[in-house]
């Protein structure tokens, strides 16, 4: 049964963890985004990874990045590359202090839906200073640059996730 046939009450019961502050519009948005991703890439897993992911030796291109290699979706890598070059031009890359994960096989925090990290198409940066729920410590210029390069920042969500930068908005 498709989530589209469920009532608001059923959607919350099915997909939202108790105590999570999320609106009906947001849960619908999250489910729509996942439907799009599954249509385009398929479910996360080994077959998906073999087709769409790679190990990126990121320090070779960006020596300042705090990790040598990142397992990542190839399309996400392209966008991150453009964004990091744009950050470098403005000296904003210096704001990146820690890398806190790209590929992580798990559900979204607070939601019973697959996290974009399961597809390796989201990256967490500076997690210690930008926790889920806020505050956000990245500068406006940093976030705007990421956004202008086509990345989606959790900093702009109602339930802020300032560490989170992704290929899709959800
Ligand atoms: Zn994240």
Coordinates of N, CA and C and ligand atoms in Angstrom, one line a residue:
X1 N 0.9 -1.2 0.0 CA 0.0 0.0 0.0 C 0.9 1.2 0.0
X2 N 0.6 2.2 -0.9 CA 1.4 3.4 -1.0 C 1.1 4.3 0.1
X3 N 2.1 5.1 0.6 CA 1.9 6.1 1.7 C 0.8 7.1 1.3
X4 N 0.6 7.3 -0.1 CA -0.3 8.3 -0.5 C -1.8 8.0 -0.2
X5 N -2.0 6.7 0.1 CA -3.4 6.3 0.5 C -3.7 6.4 2.0
X6 N -2.6 6.7 2.7 CA -2.8 6.7 4.2 C -3.3 8.1 4.7
X7 N -4.1 8.1 5.7 CA -4.6 9.3 6.3 C -3.4 10.0 7.1
X8 N -3.6 11.2 7.5 CA -2.5 11.9 8.2 C -2.2 11.1 9.5
X9 N -3.2 10.6 10.2 CA -3.0 9.9 11.4 C -2.2 8.6 11.1
X10 N -2.6 7.9 10.1 CA -1.8 6.7 9.7 C -0.4 7.0 9.3
X11 N -0.2 8.1 8.6 CA 1.2 8.5 8.2 C 2.0 8.7 9.4
X12 N 1.5 9.4 10.4 CA 2.3 9.7 11.6 C 2.6 8.4 12.4
X13 N 1.6 7.6 12.5 CA 1.7 6.3 13.2 C 2.8 5.4 12.5
X14 N 2.8 5.5 11.2 CA 3.7 4.6 10.4 C 5.1 5.1 10.3
X15 N 5.3 6.4 10.2 CA 6.6 7.0 9.8 C 7.2 7.9 10.8
X16 N 6.5 8.4 11.8 CA 7.1 9.4 12.7 C 7.3 8.8 14.1
X17 N 8.5 8.9 14.6 CA 8.7 8.5 16.0 C 8.0 9.4 17.0
X18 N 7.6 8.8 18.1 CA 6.9 9.6 19.1 C 7.8 10.7 19.6
X19 N 7.2 11.8 19.8 CA 8.0 13.0 20.4 C 8.7 13.8 19.3
X20 N 8.6 13.4 18.1 CA 9.3 14.1 17.0 C 8.4 15.3 16.6
X21 N 9.0 16.5 16.6 CA 8.3 17.7 16.2 C 8.4 17.9 14.7
X22 N 7.4 17.3 14.0 CA 7.4 17.4 12.6 C 6.0 17.6 12.1
X23 N 5.8 18.4 11.0 CA 4.4 18.7 10.6 C 4.0 17.7 9.5
X24 N 2.7 17.7 9.2 CA 2.2 16.8 8.2 C 2.8 17.1 6.8
X25 N 3.0 18.4 6.5 CA 3.6 18.8 5.3 C 5.0 18.3 5.2
X26 N 5.7 18.3 6.3 CA 7.1 17.8 6.3 C 7.2 16.3 6.0
X27 N 6.3 15.6 6.7 CA 6.4 14.1 6.5 C 6.0 13.8 5.0
X28 N 5.1 14.5 4.5 CA 4.7 14.2 3.0 C 5.9 14.6 2.2
X29 N 6.6 15.7 2.5 CA 7.8 16.1 1.7 C 8.9 15.0 1.8
X30 N 9.1 14.5 3.0 CA 10.1 13.5 3.2 C 9.8 12.2 2.4
X31 N 8.6 11.8 2.4 CA 8.2 10.6 1.7 C 8.3 10.8 0.1
X32 N 7.9 12.0 -0.3 CA 8.0 12.3 -1.8 C 9.4 12.3 -2.2
X33 N 10.3 12.9 -1.4 CA 11.7 12.9 -1.8 C 12.3 11.5 -1.9
X34 N 11.9 10.6 -1.0 CA 12.4 9.2 -1.0 C 11.8 8.5 -2.2
X35 N 10.6 8.8 -2.6 CA 10.0 8.1 -3.8 C 10.8 8.5 -5.0
X36 N 11.2 9.8 -5.1 CA 12.0 10.3 -6.2 C 13.3 9.6 -6.3
X37 N 14.0 9.5 -5.1 CA 15.3 8.9 -5.0 C 15.2 7.4 -5.5
X38 N 14.2 6.7 -5.0 CA 14.1 5.3 -5.3 C 13.8 5.1 -6.8
X39 N 13.0 6.0 -7.4 CA 12.8 5.9 -8.8 C 14.1 6.1 -9.6
X40 N 14.9 7.0 -9.1 CA 16.1 7.4 -9.9 C 17.3 6.4 -9.6
X41 N 17.4 6.0 -8.4 CA 18.6 5.2 -8.0 C 18.3 3.8 -7.5
X42 N 17.0 3.5 -7.1 CA 16.7 2.3 -6.5 C 16.9 2.3 -5.0
X43 N 16.6 1.2 -4.3 CA 16.8 1.0 -2.9 C 18.3 1.0 -2.6
X44 N 18.6 1.5 -1.4 CA 20.0 1.4 -1.0 C 20.4 0.0 -0.8
X45 N 21.7 -0.3 -1.0 CA 22.2 -1.7 -0.8 C 23.4 -1.9 -1.8
X46 N 23.8 -3.2 -1.8 CA 25.0 -3.5 -2.6 C 24.9 -3.2 -4.1
X47 N 23.7 -3.6 -4.7 CA 23.5 -3.3 -6.1 C 23.6 -1.8 -6.4
X48 N 22.9 -1.1 -5.6 CA 22.9 0.4 -5.7 C 24.4 0.9 -5.6
X49 N 25.1 0.5 -4.6 CA 26.4 1.0 -4.3 C 27.4 0.7 -5.5
X50 N 27.2 -0.5 -6.1 CA 28.1 -0.9 -7.2 C 27.9 -0.1 -8.4
X51 N 26.6 0.4 -8.6 CA 26.3 1.1 -9.8 C 26.5 2.6 -9.6
X52 N 26.2 3.2 -8.4 CA 26.2 4.6 -8.3 C 27.2 5.2 -7.3
X53 N 28.0 4.4 -6.6 CA 28.9 4.9 -5.6 C 30.3 4.7 -5.9
X54 N 31.2 5.4 -5.2 CA 32.7 5.2 -5.4 C 33.4 5.6 -4.2
X55 N 34.6 5.2 -4.1 CA 35.5 5.7 -3.0 C 36.2 6.9 -3.6
X56 N 36.0 8.1 -2.9 CA 36.6 9.3 -3.4 C 37.8 9.7 -2.5
X57 N 38.9 9.8 -3.2 CA 40.2 10.2 -2.4 C 40.1 11.7 -2.4
X58 N 39.4 12.2 -1.5 CA 39.0 13.6 -1.4 C 40.1 14.5 -1.1
X59 N 41.1 14.1 -0.3 CA 42.2 14.9 0.1 C 43.1 15.2 -1.1
X60 N 43.1 14.4 -2.1 CA 43.9 14.7 -3.3 C 43.4 15.9 -4.0
X61 N 42.1 16.2 -3.9 CA 41.6 17.4 -4.5 C 41.4 18.5 -3.6
X62 N 41.2 18.2 -2.3 CA 41.0 19.2 -1.3 C 41.8 18.9 -0.1
X63 N 43.1 19.3 -0.1 CA 44.1 18.9 1.0 C 43.6 19.3 2.4
X64 N 42.8 20.3 2.5 CA 42.3 20.8 3.8 C 41.2 20.0 4.4
X65 N 40.6 19.0 3.6 CA 39.5 18.3 4.1 C 40.0 17.3 5.2
X66 N 39.2 17.2 6.2 CA 39.7 16.4 7.4 C 39.6 14.9 7.3
X67 N 39.4 14.3 6.1 CA 39.4 12.9 5.9 C 40.0 12.5 4.5
X68 N 40.7 11.4 4.5 CA 41.4 11.0 3.2 C 40.4 10.5 2.2
X69 N 39.6 9.6 2.6 CA 38.7 8.9 1.6 C 37.3 8.9 2.1
X70 N 36.3 9.1 1.1 CA 34.9 9.1 1.5 C 34.2 8.2 0.5
X71 N 33.4 7.3 1.0 CA 32.5 6.5 0.1 C 31.2 7.3 -0.2
X72 N 31.0 7.5 -1.5 CA 30.0 8.6 -1.8 C 29.3 8.3 -3.1
X73 N 28.0 8.7 -3.2 CA 27.3 8.7 -4.5 C 28.0 9.6 -5.5
X74 N 28.2 9.1 -6.7 CA 28.9 9.8 -7.8 C 28.3 11.2 -8.1
X75 N 27.0 11.3 -8.2 CA 26.3 12.5 -8.5 C 26.5 13.5 -7.3
X76 N 26.5 13.0 -6.1 CA 26.7 13.9 -5.0 C 28.1 14.4 -5.0
X77 N 29.1 13.5 -5.3 CA 30.5 13.9 -5.4 C 30.6 15.1 -6.3
X78 N 30.0 15.1 -7.5 CA 30.1 16.2 -8.5 C 29.7 17.5 -7.9
X79 N 28.5 17.5 -7.2 CA 28.0 18.7 -6.6 C 28.9 19.2 -5.4
X80 N 29.4 18.3 -4.6 CA 30.2 18.6 -3.5 C 31.5 19.3 -4.1
X81 N 32.1 18.7 -5.2 CA 33.3 19.2 -5.8 C 33.1 20.7 -6.2
X82 N 32.0 21.0 -6.9 CA 31.7 22.3 -7.3 C 31.6 23.3 -6.1
X83 N 30.8 22.8 -5.1 CA 30.6 23.6 -3.9 C 31.9 23.9 -3.1
X84 N 32.8 22.8 -3.0 CA 34.0 23.0 -2.3 C 34.9 24.0 -3.0
X85 N 34.9 24.0 -4.3 CA 35.7 24.9 -5.1 C 35.2 26.4 -4.9
X86 N 33.9 26.5 -4.8 CA 33.3 27.8 -4.6 C 33.6 28.3 -3.2
X87 N 33.6 27.4 -2.2 CA 34.0 27.8 -0.8 C 35.4 28.2 -0.8
X88 N 36.3 27.5 -1.5 CA 37.7 27.9 -1.5 C 37.9 29.3 -2.1
X89 N 37.2 29.6 -3.2 CA 37.4 30.9 -3.8 C 37.1 32.0 -2.8
X90 N 36.2 31.8 -1.8 CA 35.8 32.8 -0.8 C 36.5 32.6 0.5
X91 N 37.4 31.6 0.6 CA 38.1 31.3 1.8 C 37.2 30.7 2.9
X92 N 36.0 30.2 2.5 CA 35.0 29.7 3.4 C 35.2 28.3 3.8
X93 N 36.0 27.6 3.0 CA 36.3 26.1 3.3 C 37.0 26.0 4.7
X94 N 37.6 27.1 5.2 CA 38.2 27.0 6.6 C 37.2 26.7 7.7
X95 N 35.9 27.0 7.4 CA 34.9 26.7 8.4 C 34.7 25.2 8.7
X96 N 35.2 24.3 7.7 CA 35.0 22.9 7.9 C 36.1 22.3 8.8
X97 N 35.7 21.8 9.9 CA 36.6 21.3 10.9 C 36.6 19.8 11.0
X98 N 35.4 19.2 11.0 CA 35.4 17.7 11.1 C 34.4 17.2 10.0
X99 N 34.8 15.9 9.6 CA 33.9 15.2 8.7 C 33.2 14.1 9.6
X100 N 31.9 14.1 9.6 CA 31.2 13.2 10.5 C 30.3 12.2 9.8
X101 N 30.7 11.8 8.6 CA 30.0 10.7 7.9 C 29.3 11.1 6.7
X102 N 29.3 10.2 5.7 CA 28.6 10.3 4.5 C 27.7 9.0 4.3
X103 N 28.4 7.9 4.1 CA 27.6 6.6 4.1 C 27.4 6.1 5.5
X104 N 26.1 6.1 5.9 CA 25.7 5.5 7.2 C 24.4 4.8 6.9
X105 N 24.3 3.5 7.2 CA 23.1 2.7 6.9 C 22.1 2.8 8.1
X106 N 21.2 3.8 8.0 CA 20.3 3.9 9.1 C 19.0 4.7 8.7
X107 N 18.1 4.8 9.6 CA 16.9 5.6 9.4 C 17.2 7.1 9.8
X108 N 16.4 8.0 9.2 CA 16.5 9.4 9.6 C 16.2 9.5 11.1
X109 N 16.9 10.4 11.8 CA 16.7 10.6 13.2 C 15.2 11.2 13.4
X110 N 14.5 10.4 14.2 CA 13.1 10.8 14.5 C 12.1 10.3 13.5
X111 N 12.5 9.9 12.4 CA 11.6 9.4 11.4 C 11.9 7.9 11.0
X112 N 10.8 7.2 10.7 CA 11.0 5.8 10.4 C 11.1 5.7 8.8
X113 N 12.0 6.5 8.3 CA 12.2 6.5 6.8 C 13.7 6.4 6.6
X114 N 14.1 5.8 5.5 CA 15.6 5.6 5.2 C 16.3 7.0 5.1
X115 N 17.4 7.1 5.8 CA 18.2 8.3 5.8 C 18.9 8.4 4.4
X116 N 19.1 9.7 3.9 CA 19.8 9.9 2.7 C 21.3 9.4 2.9
X117 N 21.7 9.2 4.1 CA 23.1 8.7 4.3 C 23.2 7.2 3.9
X118 N 22.0 6.5 3.9 CA 22.0 5.1 3.4 C 22.4 5.0 1.9
X119 N 22.1 6.1 1.2 CA 22.5 6.2 -0.2 C 23.9 6.9 -0.4
X120 N 24.5 7.3 0.7 CA 25.8 8.0 0.6 C 25.6 9.3 -0.2
X121 N 24.4 10.0 -0.1 CA 24.2 11.2 -0.8 C 23.9 12.4 0.2
X122 N 24.5 12.2 1.4 CA 24.4 13.3 2.4 C 25.8 13.3 3.2
X123 N 26.2 14.5 3.6 CA 27.5 14.5 4.3 C 27.3 15.4 5.6
X124 N 27.7 14.9 6.7 CA 27.7 15.7 7.9 C 29.0 16.3 8.2
X125 N 29.0 17.6 8.5 CA 30.2 18.3 8.8 C 30.1 19.1 10.1
X126 N 31.1 19.2 10.9 CA 31.1 19.9 12.1 C 29.9 19.6 13.0
X127 N 29.7 18.3 13.2 CA 28.6 17.8 14.0 C 28.6 18.3 15.4
X128 N 29.7 18.4 16.0 CA 29.8 18.8 17.4 C 29.2 20.1 17.7
X129 N 29.4 21.0 16.7 CA 28.9 22.4 16.9 C 27.6 22.7 16.2
X130 N 27.1 21.8 15.4 CA 25.9 22.0 14.7 C 24.9 20.8 14.9
X131 N 24.5 20.6 16.1 CA 23.7 19.4 16.4 C 22.3 19.4 15.9
X132 N 21.7 18.2 15.7 CA 20.3 18.2 15.3 C 19.4 19.0 16.2
X133 N 18.6 19.8 15.7 CA 17.7 20.7 16.5 C 18.3 22.1 16.7
X134 N 19.5 22.3 16.3 CA 20.2 23.6 16.4 C 21.1 23.7 17.6
X135 N 21.9 24.7 17.7 CA 22.0 25.9 16.8 C 22.9 25.5 15.6
X136 N 22.9 26.5 14.6 CA 23.8 26.3 13.4 C 24.9 27.3 13.5
X137 N 26.1 26.8 13.4 CA 27.3 27.7 13.6 C 28.0 28.0 12.2
X138 N 27.6 27.4 11.1 CA 28.1 27.8 9.8 C 27.7 29.2 9.5
X139 N 28.6 30.0 8.9 CA 28.2 31.4 8.5 C 27.1 31.4 7.4
X140 N 26.4 32.5 7.3 CA 25.4 32.6 6.3 C 26.0 32.5 4.9
X141 N 27.2 33.1 4.7 CA 27.9 33.0 3.4 C 28.3 31.6 3.1
X142 N 28.7 30.8 4.0 CA 29.0 29.4 3.8 C 27.7 28.6 3.3
X143 N 26.6 28.8 4.1 CA 25.4 28.1 3.8 C 24.8 28.5 2.4
X144 N 24.9 29.8 2.1 CA 24.4 30.3 0.9 C 25.2 29.8 -0.3
X145 N 26.5 29.6 -0.1 CA 27.4 29.1 -1.2 C 27.0 27.6 -1.5
X146 N 26.8 26.9 -0.4 CA 26.4 25.5 -0.6 C 25.1 25.4 -1.3
X147 N 24.2 26.2 -0.9 CA 22.8 26.3 -1.5 C 22.9 26.7 -3.0
X148 N 23.7 27.7 -3.3 CA 23.8 28.1 -4.6 C 24.4 27.1 -5.6
X149 N 25.2 26.2 -5.0 CA 25.8 25.1 -5.7 C 24.9 23.8 -5.8
X150 N 23.6 24.0 -5.4 CA 22.6 23.0 -5.6 C 22.5 21.9 -4.4
X151 N 23.2 22.2 -3.3 CA 23.1 21.3 -2.2 C 22.0 21.8 -1.3
X152 N 21.5 20.8 -0.5 CA 20.4 21.1 0.4 C 21.0 21.0 1.8
X153 N 20.8 22.1 2.6 CA 21.4 22.2 3.9 C 20.3 22.0 5.0
X154 N 20.6 21.1 5.9 CA 19.6 20.9 7.0 C 19.5 22.2 7.9
X155 N 20.4 23.2 7.7 CA 20.3 24.4 8.5 C 19.0 25.2 8.1
X156 N 18.5 24.9 6.9 CA 17.3 25.7 6.4 C 16.0 24.9 6.8
X157 N 16.1 23.8 7.4 CA 14.9 23.0 7.8 C 14.3 23.6 9.1
X158 N 13.0 23.4 9.2 CA 12.3 23.8 10.4 C 12.9 23.1 11.6
X159 N 13.1 21.8 11.5 CA 13.8 21.1 12.6 C 15.3 21.0 12.1
X160 N 16.1 22.0 12.6 CA 17.4 22.2 12.0 C 18.3 21.1 12.2
X161 N 19.1 20.8 11.1 CA 20.2 19.8 11.2 C 21.4 20.4 10.5
X162 N 22.0 21.4 11.2 CA 23.0 22.2 10.7 C 24.2 21.5 10.1
X163 N 24.5 20.3 10.6 CA 25.7 19.6 10.1 C 25.5 19.0 8.7
X164 N 24.2 18.9 8.3 CA 23.8 18.0 7.2 C 23.7 18.7 5.8
X165 N 24.4 18.2 4.8 CA 24.4 18.8 3.4 C 24.1 17.6 2.5
X166 N 23.2 17.8 1.6 CA 22.7 16.6 0.8 C 22.3 16.9 -0.6
X167 N 22.2 15.8 -1.4 CA 21.9 15.9 -2.8 C 20.4 16.1 -3.0
X168 N 19.6 15.7 -2.0 CA 18.1 16.0 -2.1 C 17.7 16.6 -0.8
X169 N 16.5 17.2 -0.8 CA 16.0 17.9 0.3 C 15.1 17.1 1.2
X170 N 15.7 16.3 2.1 CA 14.8 15.5 3.0 C 15.6 14.5 3.8
Ligands
LIG1 ZN1 23.2 14.0 7.9

